[in-house]
Amino acid sequence: MRILHVAPIAGELGQGLSYSIPVLAHAQSLTAHEVTLLTTGSSALPSNKWAFTLFWKGDLGKRSVPELKELISQHDIVVIHSTYIPYHAVIAASANRLSIP
């Protein structure tokens, strides 16, 4: 299964979401899943030492909607680890239009 995790984490991996989501994505990637983590925090995470693909919303560029749609379409499921973030609503709407749960 191809899983896209979306989380509002940034900077150093400390506790809460910034710790648990990368660990979850890493564990899933070790069980034959293809896992991507899209971070939507204010800055990129440090280098990717995990067994999954890592993107930061800033990597998508100024035309993020087409690139975002392409990223979403490459996955079987999108897991959004937050609520009430407008950028995440765009991601949810794009996934919904593509019939991706």
Coordinates of N, CA and C in Angstrom, one line a residue:
M1 N 0.8 -1.2 0.0 CA 0.0 0.0 0.0 C 0.9 1.2 0.0
R2 N 0.5 2.3 -0.7 CA 1.2 3.5 -0.8 C 0.5 4.5 0.1
I3 N 1.1 4.9 1.2 CA 0.5 5.8 2.2 C 1.2 7.2 2.2
L4 N 0.4 8.2 2.2 CA 0.8 9.6 2.4 C 0.4 10.1 3.7
H5 N 1.3 10.4 4.6 CA 1.0 11.1 5.9 C 1.3 12.6 5.7
V6 N 0.3 13.4 6.2 CA 0.5 14.8 6.2 C 0.4 15.3 7.6
A7 N 1.4 16.1 8.1 CA 1.5 16.5 9.4 C 2.1 17.9 9.6
P8 N 1.6 18.7 10.5 CA 2.1 20.0 10.7 C 3.4 20.1 11.6
I9 N 4.4 19.3 11.3 CA 5.6 19.3 12.1 C 6.7 20.0 11.4
A10 N 7.7 20.5 12.2 CA 8.8 21.2 11.7 C 10.0 21.1 12.6
G11 N 11.2 21.4 12.1 CA 12.4 21.5 12.9 C 12.8 20.1 13.5
E12 N 13.3 20.2 14.7 CA 13.8 19.0 15.4 C 12.7 18.0 15.8
L13 N 13.0 16.8 15.8 CA 12.0 15.8 16.2 C 12.1 15.6 17.7
G14 N 11.1 16.1 18.4 CA 11.1 16.0 19.9 C 10.1 15.2 20.5
Q15 N 8.9 15.6 20.6 CA 7.8 14.9 21.2 C 6.5 15.1 20.5
G16 N 5.5 14.4 21.0 CA 4.2 14.6 20.4 C 4.2 14.2 18.9
L17 N 3.5 15.0 18.1 CA 3.4 14.7 16.6 C 4.7 14.6 16.0
S18 N 5.6 15.5 16.3 CA 6.9 15.6 15.7 C 7.8 14.3 15.9
Y19 N 7.5 13.6 16.9 CA 8.1 12.3 17.2 C 7.3 11.1 16.7
S20 N 6.1 11.1 17.0 CA 5.3 9.9 16.7 C 5.0 9.6 15.2
I21 N 4.8 10.7 14.5 CA 4.4 10.5 13.1 C 5.6 9.9 12.3
P22 N 6.8 10.5 12.4 CA 7.9 9.9 11.7 C 8.2 8.5 12.1
V23 N 8.0 8.2 13.4 CA 8.2 6.8 13.8 C 7.2 5.9 13.2
L24 N 5.9 6.3 13.2 CA 4.9 5.5 12.6 C 5.2 5.3 11.1
A25 N 5.5 6.3 10.4 CA 5.8 6.2 8.9 C 7.0 5.3 8.7
H26 N 8.0 5.4 9.5 CA 9.2 4.5 9.4 C 8.8 3.0 9.7
A27 N 8.0 2.8 10.7 CA 7.5 1.4 11.0 C 6.7 0.8 9.8
Q28 N 5.8 1.7 9.3 CA 5.0 1.2 8.1 C 5.9 0.9 6.9
S29 N 6.9 1.7 6.7 CA 7.8 1.4 5.6 C 8.6 0.1 5.7
L30 N 8.8 -0.3 6.9 CA 9.5 -1.5 7.2 C 8.6 -2.8 7.0
T31 N 7.3 -2.6 6.8 CA 6.4 -3.7 6.6 C 5.8 -3.7 5.2
A32 N 6.7 -3.4 4.2 CA 6.4 -3.5 2.8 C 5.4 -2.4 2.3
H33 N 5.2 -1.4 3.0 CA 4.4 -0.3 2.5 C 5.3 0.8 2.0
E34 N 4.8 1.5 0.9 CA 5.6 2.6 0.4 C 5.0 3.9 1.1
V35 N 5.8 4.5 1.9 CA 5.3 5.6 2.8 C 6.0 6.9 2.4
T36 N 5.2 8.0 2.4 CA 5.7 9.3 2.2 C 5.1 10.2 3.4
L37 N 6.0 11.1 3.9 CA 5.6 12.1 4.9 C 5.7 13.4 4.3
L38 N 4.6 14.2 4.2 CA 4.6 15.6 3.8 C 4.4 16.4 5.0
T39 N 5.5 17.2 5.4 CA 5.4 18.0 6.5 C 4.9 19.4 6.1
T40 N 4.0 20.0 6.9 CA 3.5 21.3 6.5 C 3.8 22.4 7.6
G41 N 4.8 22.1 8.4 CA 5.2 23.1 9.4 C 6.0 24.2 8.7
S42 N 6.5 25.2 9.5 CA 7.1 26.4 9.0 C 8.5 26.1 8.5
S43 N 9.1 25.0 8.7 CA 10.4 24.7 8.2 C 10.6 23.2 8.0
A44 N 11.5 22.9 7.1 CA 11.7 21.5 6.8 C 12.3 20.7 8.0
L45 N 12.1 19.4 8.0 CA 12.7 18.5 9.0 C 14.2 18.4 8.7
P46 N 15.0 18.0 9.7 CA 16.4 17.7 9.4 C 16.5 16.5 8.4
S47 N 17.6 16.2 8.0 CA 17.9 15.2 7.0 C 17.0 13.9 7.3
N48 N 16.6 13.2 6.2 CA 15.8 12.1 6.4 C 16.6 10.8 6.7
K49 N 16.6 10.4 7.9 CA 17.3 9.2 8.4 C 16.4 8.0 8.4
W50 N 15.2 8.2 7.9 CA 14.2 7.1 8.0 C 14.1 6.3 6.7
A51 N 13.3 5.3 6.7 CA 13.1 4.4 5.5 C 11.8 4.8 4.8
F52 N 11.6 6.1 4.7 CA 10.4 6.6 3.9 C 10.8 7.9 3.2
T53 N 10.0 8.3 2.2 CA 10.2 9.5 1.5 C 9.7 10.7 2.3
L54 N 10.5 11.8 2.3 CA 10.1 13.0 3.1 C 10.0 14.2 2.2
F55 N 8.9 14.9 2.3 CA 8.7 16.2 1.6 C 8.3 17.2 2.6
W56 N 8.7 18.5 2.3 CA 8.2 19.6 3.0 C 7.4 20.4 2.1
K57 N 6.3 21.1 2.5 CA 5.5 21.8 1.6 C 6.3 22.9 0.9
G58 N 7.3 23.4 1.4 CA 8.2 24.4 0.7 C 8.9 23.8 -0.5
D59 N 9.1 22.5 -0.5 CA 9.7 21.8 -1.6 C 8.8 21.8 -2.8
L60 N 7.5 22.0 -2.7 CA 6.6 21.9 -3.8 C 6.6 23.1 -4.6
G61 N 7.2 24.2 -4.2 CA 7.3 25.4 -5.0 C 6.0 26.3 -4.9
K62 N 6.1 27.4 -5.7 CA 5.0 28.3 -5.7 C 3.7 27.8 -6.3
R63 N 3.8 26.9 -7.2 CA 2.7 26.2 -7.9 C 2.4 24.9 -7.2
S64 N 2.2 25.0 -5.9 CA 2.0 23.8 -5.1 C 0.8 22.9 -5.4
V65 N -0.3 23.6 -5.9 CA -1.5 22.8 -6.1 C -1.3 21.7 -7.2
P66 N -0.8 22.0 -8.4 CA -0.6 20.9 -9.4 C 0.4 19.9 -8.9
E67 N 1.5 20.3 -8.2 CA 2.4 19.4 -7.7 C 1.9 18.6 -6.6
L68 N 1.0 19.2 -5.8 CA 0.4 18.5 -4.6 C -0.6 17.4 -5.2
K69 N -1.3 17.8 -6.2 CA -2.3 16.8 -6.8 C -1.5 15.6 -7.3
E70 N -0.4 15.9 -8.0 CA 0.5 14.8 -8.5 C 1.0 13.9 -7.3
L71 N 1.4 14.5 -6.3 CA 1.9 13.7 -5.1 C 0.8 12.9 -4.5
I72 N -0.4 13.5 -4.3 CA -1.5 12.7 -3.8 C -1.9 11.6 -4.6
S73 N -1.9 11.8 -6.0 CA -2.4 10.8 -6.9 C -1.5 9.5 -6.9
Q74 N -0.3 9.6 -6.4 CA 0.6 8.5 -6.3 C 0.4 7.6 -5.1
H75 N -0.6 7.9 -4.3 CA -0.8 7.1 -3.1 C -2.2 6.5 -3.0
D76 N -2.3 5.4 -2.2 CA -3.6 4.7 -2.1 C -4.4 5.3 -0.9
I77 N -3.8 5.9 0.0 CA -4.5 6.5 1.2 C -3.7 7.8 1.6
V78 N -4.5 8.8 2.1 CA -3.9 10.0 2.7 C -4.3 10.1 4.1
V79 N -3.4 10.2 5.0 CA -3.7 10.3 6.5 C -3.2 11.7 6.9
I80 N -4.2 12.5 7.3 CA -4.0 13.8 7.8 C -4.0 13.9 9.3
H81 N -2.9 14.3 9.9 CA -2.7 14.2 11.3 C -3.0 15.6 12.0
S82 N -4.1 16.2 11.6 CA -4.5 17.5 12.2 C -5.8 17.9 11.7
T83 N -6.3 19.0 12.3 CA -7.6 19.6 11.8 C -7.4 21.1 11.8
Y84 N -8.3 21.7 11.1 CA -8.4 23.2 11.1 C -7.1 23.9 10.6
I85 N -6.5 23.3 9.6 CA -5.4 23.9 8.9 C -5.8 24.0 7.5
P86 N -5.9 25.3 7.0 CA -6.4 25.4 5.6 C -5.6 24.6 4.5
Y87 N -4.3 24.6 4.6 CA -3.5 23.8 3.7 C -3.9 22.3 3.7
H88 N -4.3 21.8 4.9 CA -4.7 20.4 5.0 C -6.1 20.2 4.4
A89 N -6.9 21.3 4.4 CA -8.2 21.2 3.8 C -8.1 21.1 2.2
V90 N -7.1 21.8 1.7 CA -6.8 21.7 0.2 C -6.3 20.3 -0.1
I91 N -5.5 19.7 0.7 CA -5.0 18.3 0.5 C -6.2 17.3 0.6
A92 N -7.1 17.5 1.6 CA -8.2 16.6 1.7 C -9.1 16.7 0.5
A93 N -9.4 17.9 0.1 CA -10.3 18.1 -1.1 C -9.7 17.5 -2.3
S94 N -8.4 17.7 -2.5 CA -7.7 17.0 -3.7 C -7.8 15.5 -3.6
A95 N -7.5 15.0 -2.5 CA -7.6 13.5 -2.3 C -9.1 13.0 -2.6
N96 N -10.0 13.8 -2.1 CA -11.5 13.5 -2.3 C -11.8 13.5 -3.8
R97 N -11.3 14.5 -4.5 CA -11.6 14.6 -5.9 C -11.0 13.4 -6.7
L98 N -9.9 12.9 -6.2 CA -9.2 11.7 -6.8 C -9.7 10.4 -6.3
S99 N -10.7 10.4 -5.4 CA -11.3 9.2 -4.8 C -10.3 8.5 -4.0
I100 N -9.4 9.2 -3.3 CA -8.4 8.6 -2.4 C -8.9 8.8 -1.0
P101 N -9.1 7.8 -0.2 CA -9.5 8.0 1.2 C -8.4 8.6 2.0

